[in-house]
Amino acid sequence: MRTSWIVGLLTAVLLLGACSDPSDGPETAPPTPDVPRAATTHQRAQSSPSPSAVAVVAPRVLYLGDSLAMEAQRDLGQELRRELRATYTSAPYSGTTPCDYLEGTGKKSLVPDRDKAAALVRALHPDFVVLQFWGNAWDYTWCMDGISHAASPQKYFSRYRADLRRLTDQIAAAGGERRPRIVWVAQGPDPITPDRVRRVNELYEEQAAASGDVVADAGATVAPAGSRYTWVQYLPCTSYEHEHPDYCTQPDRDRTALHLDKDYLHFCLAPTTSTPRPCPARSPGILRIAREITRVIGSS
């Protein structure tokens, strides 16, 4: 990977308000996206449920997170409804990190009070809260108080660990006797700072073990077999992708694209825009992630 390619790529990602890991991120966070209140799907799937859904009590699922959740929210909703007949609500905000969803942050947050994790738990009474964060590692969101991975890795990881605990506690308190189970989504490889993602995923595992929650290792589905933290743009097509050819982008080479050429982070195969949105294109990486999250919820 050439240095010039990386520099150009990071510049483009930053301008689009994505969540990445450069050492020189923007000095101020972008305005909170003009997103309506948490989008909820109350209607059950109209088609016949798959065999795996027959024995499963239809869960209520709340999905929160950053730009990875923003792009994946539609696909995850479709998978949850089809496989588990779930009621589904999503309220992702691009550029966020766990502290943005904490109550008590005031204006130092990219997430408005109405969409804080605890507020939505009190309003919706979900059975599962799915949390997907890349782990924004620079001074991008106000609630991180200027702490960045590049400037002080240990301080960053300590703060991240503390925020995971606080977010877990707030969700548990909001759920009361109907405490939802948290599903932490482990992230895929990062070609720039691979160890940072590894450490962040370890924090998710640590927090889930401490609080009786679970981790969906969706990141493993977008990494090479046997090389969990090696970044690649393409992977061999899965049997599911062969059966659904729109998701096997290069069948003649038996491989499918996970990323666009100029975006190593996001999995949407349509260009990122300045206005955050669900991915409008069939994207194998997003579907792999959504299917793994759905599988974990179905087995929990």
mmCIF file of C-alpha atoms in Angstrom:
data_model
loop_
_atom_site.group_PDB
_atom_site.id
_atom_site.type_symbol
_atom_site.label_atom_id
_atom_site.label_comp_id
_atom_site.label_asym_id
_atom_site.label_seq_id
_atom_site.Cartn_x
_atom_site.Cartn_y
_atom_site.Cartn_z
ATOM 1 C CA MET A 1 0.000 0.000 0.000
ATOM 2 C CA ARG A 2 1.586 3.232 -1.113
ATOM 3 C CA THR A 3 1.947 6.127 1.326
ATOM 4 C CA SER A 4 0.516 8.614 -1.153
ATOM 5 C CA TRP A 5 -2.591 6.481 -1.552
ATOM 6 C CA ILE A 6 -3.118 6.385 2.215
ATOM 7 C CA VAL A 7 -2.688 10.138 2.637
ATOM 8 C CA GLY A 8 -5.118 10.911 -0.149
ATOM 9 C CA LEU A 9 -7.579 8.395 1.194
ATOM 10 C CA LEU A 10 -7.531 9.757 4.722
ATOM 11 C CA THR A 11 -8.070 13.275 3.447
ATOM 12 C CA ALA A 12 -11.128 12.193 1.496
ATOM 13 C CA VAL A 13 -12.554 10.258 4.424
ATOM 14 C CA LEU A 14 -12.136 13.189 6.798
ATOM 15 C CA LEU A 15 -13.871 15.573 4.421
ATOM 16 C CA LEU A 16 -16.847 13.266 4.313
ATOM 17 C CA GLY A 17 -17.194 13.085 8.082
ATOM 18 C CA ALA A 18 -16.362 9.417 8.282
ATOM 19 C CA CYS A 19 -14.947 7.660 11.320
ATOM 20 C CA SER A 20 -11.312 6.740 10.846
ATOM 21 C CA ASP A 21 -8.045 6.859 12.690
ATOM 22 C CA PRO A 22 -5.751 9.626 11.455
ATOM 23 C CA SER A 23 -3.617 11.607 13.844
ATOM 24 C CA ASP A 24 -4.706 14.963 12.421
ATOM 25 C CA GLY A 25 -8.508 14.859 12.456
ATOM 26 C CA PRO A 26 -10.722 17.916 12.167
ATOM 27 C CA GLU A 27 -10.491 20.451 14.967
ATOM 28 C CA THR A 28 -14.246 20.667 15.400
ATOM 29 C CA ALA A 29 -16.927 18.045 14.980
ATOM 30 C CA PRO A 30 -19.449 18.347 12.152
ATOM 31 C CA PRO A 31 -22.998 19.412 12.952
ATOM 32 C CA THR A 32 -25.315 16.722 14.240
ATOM 33 C CA PRO A 33 -26.867 15.029 11.195
ATOM 34 C CA ASP A 34 -30.412 16.089 10.435
ATOM 35 C CA VAL A 35 -31.789 12.668 11.190
ATOM 36 C CA PRO A 36 -35.376 12.151 12.389
ATOM 37 C CA ARG A 37 -36.026 10.511 15.715
ATOM 38 C CA ALA A 38 -35.018 6.904 15.905
ATOM 39 C CA ALA A 39 -36.443 5.102 12.921
ATOM 40 C CA THR A 40 -38.659 2.254 14.079
ATOM 41 C CA THR A 41 -40.137 -0.598 12.099
ATOM 42 C CA HIS A 42 -43.132 -2.021 13.942
ATOM 43 C CA GLN A 43 -44.540 -4.070 11.081
ATOM 44 C CA ARG A 44 -43.603 -7.710 10.930
ATOM 45 C CA ALA A 45 -42.225 -9.231 7.768
ATOM 46 C CA GLN A 46 -45.029 -10.193 5.388
ATOM 47 C CA SER A 47 -43.312 -13.189 3.862
ATOM 48 C CA SER A 48 -43.243 -16.563 5.567
ATOM 49 C CA PRO A 49 -40.557 -16.695 8.246
ATOM 50 C CA SER A 50 -37.525 -18.840 7.645
ATOM 51 C CA PRO A 51 -37.301 -22.128 9.574
ATOM 52 C CA SER A 52 -34.860 -20.562 12.034
ATOM 53 C CA ALA A 53 -37.457 -17.961 13.017
ATOM 54 C CA VAL A 54 -40.245 -20.378 13.901
ATOM 55 C CA ALA A 55 -38.948 -21.288 17.347
ATOM 56 C CA VAL A 56 -37.693 -17.812 18.222
ATOM 57 C CA VAL A 57 -39.727 -15.290 20.188
ATOM 58 C CA ALA A 58 -39.695 -12.132 18.065
ATOM 59 C CA PRO A 59 -37.282 -9.737 19.802
ATOM 60 C CA ARG A 60 -37.263 -5.969 20.015
ATOM 61 C CA VAL A 61 -33.893 -4.702 18.778
ATOM 62 C CA LEU A 62 -32.345 -1.243 19.092
ATOM 63 C CA TYR A 63 -29.327 -0.458 16.893
ATOM 64 C CA LEU A 64 -26.981 2.425 17.771
ATOM 65 C CA GLY A 65 -23.564 3.428 16.500
ATOM 66 C CA ASP A 66 -21.420 5.475 14.151
ATOM 67 C CA SER A 67 -21.131 5.660 10.352
ATOM 68 C CA LEU A 68 -20.719 1.882 10.091
ATOM 69 C CA ALA A 69 -24.111 1.511 11.748
ATOM 70 C CA MET A 70 -25.492 4.355 9.653
ATOM 71 C CA GLU A 71 -24.661 2.541 6.423
ATOM 72 C CA ALA A 72 -25.724 -0.912 7.708
ATOM 73 C CA GLN A 73 -29.004 -0.010 9.419
ATOM 74 C CA ARG A 74 -31.301 -0.931 6.525
ATOM 75 C CA ASP A 75 -29.660 -4.291 5.864
ATOM 76 C CA LEU A 76 -29.649 -5.232 9.533
ATOM 77 C CA GLY A 77 -33.332 -4.387 9.830
ATOM 78 C CA GLN A 78 -34.151 -6.562 6.829
ATOM 79 C CA GLU A 79 -32.186 -9.501 8.210
ATOM 80 C CA LEU A 80 -33.700 -9.205 11.688
ATOM 81 C CA ARG A 81 -37.237 -9.054 10.331
ATOM 82 C CA ARG A 82 -36.749 -11.916 7.910
ATOM 83 C CA GLU A 83 -34.898 -14.261 10.246
ATOM 84 C CA LEU A 84 -36.321 -13.353 13.669
ATOM 85 C CA ARG A 85 -39.486 -11.356 12.898
ATOM 86 C CA ALA A 86 -38.006 -8.614 15.036
ATOM 87 C CA THR A 87 -39.317 -5.177 15.844
ATOM 88 C CA TYR A 88 -36.417 -2.933 14.951
ATOM 89 C CA THR A 89 -35.310 0.601 15.767
ATOM 90 C CA SER A 90 -32.143 2.298 14.577
ATOM 91 C CA ALA A 91 -30.630 5.621 15.637
ATOM 92 C CA PRO A 92 -27.032 5.781 14.389
ATOM 93 C CA TYR A 93 -25.035 9.013 14.072
ATOM 94 C CA SER A 94 -21.902 9.253 11.959
ATOM 95 C CA GLY A 95 -18.681 10.184 13.680
ATOM 96 C CA THR A 96 -19.779 9.083 17.126
ATOM 97 C CA THR A 97 -18.107 7.039 19.828
ATOM 98 C CA PRO A 98 -19.690 5.450 22.950
ATOM 99 C CA CYS A 99 -19.583 8.651 25.009
ATOM 100 C CA ASP A 100 -21.902 10.347 22.508
ATOM 101 C CA TYR A 101 -24.717 8.034 23.609
ATOM 102 C CA LEU A 102 -24.203 8.725 27.315
ATOM 103 C CA GLU A 103 -26.753 10.826 29.151
ATOM 104 C CA GLY A 104 -25.312 13.797 30.988
ATOM 105 C CA THR A 105 -22.990 14.978 28.227
ATOM 106 C CA GLY A 106 -25.068 18.070 27.494
ATOM 107 C CA LYS A 107 -24.078 19.814 24.290
ATOM 108 C CA LYS A 108 -20.746 17.964 24.128
ATOM 109 C CA SER A 109 -22.194 15.234 21.965
ATOM 110 C CA LEU A 110 -23.163 14.441 18.385
ATOM 111 C CA VAL A 111 -26.289 12.623 19.635
ATOM 112 C CA PRO A 112 -29.308 14.648 20.808
ATOM 113 C CA ASP A 113 -30.819 13.866 24.206
ATOM 114 C CA ARG A 114 -33.875 12.196 22.669
ATOM 115 C CA ASP A 115 -31.665 9.534 21.050
ATOM 116 C CA LYS A 116 -29.336 8.767 23.944
ATOM 117 C CA ALA A 117 -29.121 5.046 24.620
ATOM 118 C CA ALA A 118 -30.874 5.174 27.997
ATOM 119 C CA ALA A 119 -33.638 7.446 26.693
ATOM 120 C CA LEU A 120 -34.425 5.051 23.862
ATOM 121 C CA VAL A 121 -34.318 2.044 26.190
ATOM 122 C CA ARG A 122 -36.865 3.709 28.481
ATOM 123 C CA ALA A 123 -39.099 4.556 25.532
ATOM 124 C CA LEU A 124 -38.849 1.328 23.529
ATOM 125 C CA HIS A 125 -38.099 -1.453 26.060
ATOM 126 C CA PRO A 126 -35.859 -3.417 23.670
ATOM 127 C CA ASP A 127 -34.702 -6.946 24.339
ATOM 128 C CA PHE A 128 -31.352 -6.235 22.670
ATOM 129 C CA VAL A 129 -29.281 -3.097 22.203
ATOM 130 C CA VAL A 130 -26.739 -3.508 19.412
ATOM 131 C CA LEU A 131 -23.785 -1.123 19.702
ATOM 132 C CA GLN A 132 -21.391 -0.745 16.777
ATOM 133 C CA PHE A 133 -18.480 1.686 17.026
ATOM 134 C CA TRP A 134 -15.251 1.775 15.079
ATOM 135 C CA GLY A 135 -13.724 3.567 18.053
ATOM 136 C CA ASN A 136 -13.171 7.062 16.681
ATOM 137 C CA ALA A 137 -9.612 7.732 17.697
ATOM 138 C CA TRP A 138 -9.059 11.442 17.268
ATOM 139 C CA ASP A 139 -10.441 14.743 18.516
ATOM 140 C CA TYR A 140 -13.556 14.427 16.366
ATOM 141 C CA THR A 141 -16.397 14.382 18.823
ATOM 142 C CA TRP A 142 -16.627 16.835 21.704
ATOM 143 C CA CYS A 143 -17.404 14.222 24.336
ATOM 144 C CA MET A 144 -13.900 12.702 24.057
ATOM 145 C CA ASP A 145 -12.476 15.895 25.573
ATOM 146 C CA GLY A 146 -9.608 15.980 23.100
ATOM 147 C CA ILE A 147 -8.337 12.490 23.969
ATOM 148 C CA SER A 148 -6.947 10.775 20.885
ATOM 149 C CA HIS A 149 -5.242 7.476 20.183
ATOM 150 C CA ALA A 150 -2.439 9.154 18.256
ATOM 151 C CA ALA A 151 -1.528 11.525 21.091
ATOM 152 C CA SER A 152 -1.929 9.130 24.024
ATOM 153 C CA PRO A 153 -2.928 5.516 23.331
ATOM 154 C CA GLN A 154 -3.118 4.478 26.987
ATOM 155 C CA LYS A 155 -5.242 7.477 27.931
ATOM 156 C CA TYR A 156 -7.491 6.765 24.959
ATOM 157 C CA PHE A 157 -7.995 3.095 25.890
ATOM 158 C CA SER A 158 -8.603 3.964 29.551
ATOM 159 C CA ARG A 159 -11.229 6.495 28.590
ATOM 160 C CA TYR A 160 -12.826 4.104 26.096
ATOM 161 C CA ARG A 161 -13.039 1.374 28.751
ATOM 162 C CA ALA A 162 -14.651 3.776 31.222
ATOM 163 C CA ASP A 163 -17.207 4.909 28.644
ATOM 164 C CA LEU A 164 -18.187 1.308 27.843
ATOM 165 C CA ARG A 165 -18.847 0.717 31.539
ATOM 166 C CA ARG A 166 -20.870 3.919 31.909
ATOM 167 C CA LEU A 167 -22.920 3.165 28.814
ATOM 168 C CA THR A 168 -23.614 -0.370 30.034
ATOM 169 C CA ASP A 169 -24.680 0.949 33.442
ATOM 170 C CA GLN A 170 -27.006 3.559 31.937
ATOM 171 C CA ILE A 171 -28.650 1.030 29.625
ATOM 172 C CA ALA A 172 -29.089 -1.428 32.508
ATOM 173 C CA ALA A 173 -30.596 1.229 34.779
ATOM 174 C CA ALA A 174 -32.954 2.392 32.046
ATOM 175 C CA GLY A 175 -34.134 -1.165 31.431
ATOM 176 C CA GLY A 176 -34.826 -1.855 35.098
ATOM 177 C CA GLU A 177 -36.379 -5.267 35.556
ATOM 178 C CA ARG A 178 -36.438 -5.664 31.767
ATOM 179 C CA ARG A 179 -32.757 -4.995 31.252
ATOM 180 C CA PRO A 180 -31.893 -5.470 27.575
ATOM 181 C CA ARG A 181 -28.945 -7.562 26.566
ATOM 182 C CA ILE A 182 -26.178 -5.581 24.917
ATOM 183 C CA VAL A 183 -24.568 -6.869 21.725
ATOM 184 C CA TRP A 184 -21.158 -5.255 21.145
ATOM 185 C CA VAL A 185 -20.109 -5.491 17.514
ATOM 186 C CA ALA A 186 -16.415 -6.284 17.069
ATOM 187 C CA GLN A 187 -14.852 -4.383 14.198
ATOM 188 C CA GLY A 188 -13.003 -5.490 11.105
ATOM 189 C CA PRO A 189 -9.326 -4.893 10.284
ATOM 190 C CA ASP A 190 -7.783 -1.430 10.007
ATOM 191 C CA PRO A 191 -4.835 -1.089 7.583
ATOM 192 C CA ILE A 192 -3.516 2.041 9.314
ATOM 193 C CA THR A 193 -3.482 1.105 13.022
ATOM 194 C CA PRO A 194 -4.384 -2.602 13.222
ATOM 195 C CA ASP A 195 -3.499 -2.917 16.887
ATOM 196 C CA ARG A 196 -5.932 -0.167 17.880
ATOM 197 C CA VAL A 197 -8.884 -2.123 16.513
ATOM 198 C CA ARG A 198 -7.612 -5.275 18.184
ATOM 199 C CA ARG A 199 -7.467 -3.477 21.536
ATOM 200 C CA VAL A 200 -10.907 -1.915 21.079
ATOM 201 C CA ASN A 201 -12.385 -5.334 20.305
ATOM 202 C CA GLU A 202 -10.724 -6.707 23.446
ATOM 203 C CA LEU A 203 -12.444 -3.977 25.446
ATOM 204 C CA TYR A 204 -15.794 -5.063 24.011
ATOM 205 C CA GLU A 205 -15.057 -8.653 25.021
ATOM 206 C CA GLU A 206 -13.988 -7.537 28.492
ATOM 207 C CA GLN A 207 -17.092 -5.437 29.045
ATOM 208 C CA ALA A 208 -19.461 -8.096 27.725
ATOM 209 C CA ALA A 209 -17.944 -10.718 30.028
ATOM 210 C CA ALA A 210 -18.200 -8.406 33.041
ATOM 211 C CA SER A 211 -21.869 -7.565 32.504
ATOM 212 C CA GLY A 212 -23.298 -10.775 31.072
ATOM 213 C CA ASP A 213 -23.663 -9.390 27.570
ATOM 214 C CA VAL A 214 -22.383 -10.706 24.228
ATOM 215 C CA VAL A 215 -20.061 -9.821 21.365
ATOM 216 C CA ALA A 216 -20.948 -10.325 17.714
ATOM 217 C CA ASP A 217 -17.634 -10.788 15.935
ATOM 218 C CA ALA A 218 -18.933 -9.319 12.703
ATOM 219 C CA GLY A 219 -15.439 -8.063 11.956
ATOM 220 C CA ALA A 220 -14.261 -11.628 11.428
ATOM 221 C CA THR A 221 -16.659 -11.999 8.500
ATOM 222 C CA VAL A 222 -14.804 -9.245 6.619
ATOM 223 C CA ALA A 223 -11.300 -10.550 7.366
ATOM 224 C CA PRO A 224 -9.361 -13.395 5.742
ATOM 225 C CA ALA A 225 -9.763 -16.820 7.295
ATOM 226 C CA GLY A 226 -6.980 -17.381 9.793
ATOM 227 C CA SER A 227 -5.827 -13.741 9.685
ATOM 228 C CA ARG A 228 -8.371 -11.802 11.748
ATOM 229 C CA TYR A 229 -6.615 -8.426 11.668
ATOM 230 C CA THR A 230 -5.310 -8.390 8.105
ATOM 231 C CA TRP A 231 -7.119 -5.833 5.967
ATOM 232 C CA VAL A 232 -8.147 -6.824 2.449
ATOM 233 C CA GLN A 233 -10.354 -5.220 -0.152
ATOM 234 C CA TYR A 234 -11.607 -8.547 -1.547
ATOM 235 C CA LEU A 235 -12.487 -11.933 -0.098
ATOM 236 C CA PRO A 236 -13.616 -15.213 -1.664
ATOM 237 C CA CYS A 237 -17.350 -15.363 -2.220
ATOM 238 C CA THR A 238 -19.248 -17.311 0.420
ATOM 239 C CA SER A 239 -21.785 -19.995 -0.437
ATOM 240 C CA TYR A 240 -24.553 -17.480 0.359
ATOM 241 C CA GLU A 241 -23.006 -14.969 -2.052
ATOM 242 C CA HIS A 242 -22.776 -17.624 -4.765
ATOM 243 C CA GLU A 243 -26.460 -18.378 -4.233
ATOM 244 C CA HIS A 244 -27.250 -14.644 -4.405
ATOM 245 C CA PRO A 245 -25.018 -13.496 -7.286
ATOM 246 C CA ASP A 246 -25.597 -9.782 -6.722
ATOM 247 C CA TYR A 247 -23.362 -10.160 -3.676
ATOM 248 C CA CYS A 248 -20.511 -11.910 -5.501
ATOM 249 C CA THR A 249 -19.122 -8.902 -7.344
ATOM 250 C CA GLN A 250 -16.415 -10.743 -9.331
ATOM 251 C CA PRO A 251 -17.728 -14.265 -9.900
ATOM 252 C CA ASP A 252 -15.168 -14.938 -12.634
ATOM 253 C CA ARG A 253 -12.454 -14.518 -9.984
ATOM 254 C CA ASP A 254 -14.541 -16.098 -7.206
ATOM 255 C CA ARG A 255 -14.190 -13.014 -5.052
ATOM 256 C CA THR A 256 -16.319 -10.151 -3.815
ATOM 257 C CA ALA A 257 -15.528 -6.527 -2.983
ATOM 258 C CA LEU A 258 -15.760 -5.332 0.607
ATOM 259 C CA HIS A 259 -14.657 -1.725 0.067
ATOM 260 C CA LEU A 260 -14.543 0.855 -2.666
ATOM 261 C CA ASP A 261 -11.076 1.679 -4.012
ATOM 262 C CA LYS A 262 -10.928 4.996 -2.130
ATOM 263 C CA ASP A 263 -12.547 4.029 1.175
ATOM 264 C CA TYR A 264 -10.777 1.442 3.292
ATOM 265 C CA LEU A 265 -13.133 1.871 6.255
ATOM 266 C CA HIS A 266 -16.739 1.736 5.058
ATOM 267 C CA PHE A 267 -18.373 -1.281 3.470
ATOM 268 C CA CYS A 268 -20.944 0.492 1.328
ATOM 269 C CA LEU A 269 -20.216 0.023 -2.371
ATOM 270 C CA ALA A 270 -21.672 3.435 -3.115
ATOM 271 C CA PRO A 271 -19.585 6.560 -2.449
ATOM 272 C CA THR A 272 -19.887 8.153 0.978
ATOM 273 C CA THR A 273 -21.770 11.448 0.895
ATOM 274 C CA SER A 274 -21.687 14.510 3.117
ATOM 275 C CA THR A 275 -25.216 13.632 4.251
ATOM 276 C CA PRO A 276 -25.177 10.366 6.255
ATOM 277 C CA ARG A 277 -27.537 7.728 4.871
ATOM 278 C CA PRO A 278 -28.198 3.995 4.809
ATOM 279 C CA CYS A 279 -26.174 2.336 2.078
ATOM 280 C CA PRO A 280 -28.144 2.461 -1.199
ATOM 281 C CA ALA A 281 -26.131 -0.305 -2.911
ATOM 282 C CA ARG A 282 -25.977 -4.052 -2.437
ATOM 283 C CA SER A 283 -22.792 -4.425 -0.424
ATOM 284 C CA PRO A 284 -21.379 -7.819 0.591
ATOM 285 C CA GLY A 285 -19.454 -6.493 3.588
ATOM 286 C CA ILE A 286 -22.541 -4.877 5.079
ATOM 287 C CA LEU A 287 -24.614 -7.999 4.531
ATOM 288 C CA ARG A 288 -21.956 -10.203 6.144
ATOM 289 C CA ILE A 289 -21.947 -7.941 9.197
ATOM 290 C CA ALA A 290 -25.750 -7.823 9.392
ATOM 291 C CA ARG A 291 -26.087 -11.587 9.096
ATOM 292 C CA GLU A 292 -23.582 -12.198 11.899
ATOM 293 C CA ILE A 293 -25.321 -9.743 14.246
ATOM 294 C CA THR A 294 -28.634 -11.415 13.443
ATOM 295 C CA ARG A 295 -27.175 -14.867 14.082
ATOM 296 C CA VAL A 296 -25.853 -13.831 17.498
ATOM 297 C CA ILE A 297 -29.177 -12.284 18.527
ATOM 298 C CA GLY A 298 -31.028 -15.370 17.356
ATOM 299 C CA SER A 299 -28.827 -17.626 19.445
ATOM 300 C CA SER A 300 -28.788 -15.430 22.583
#
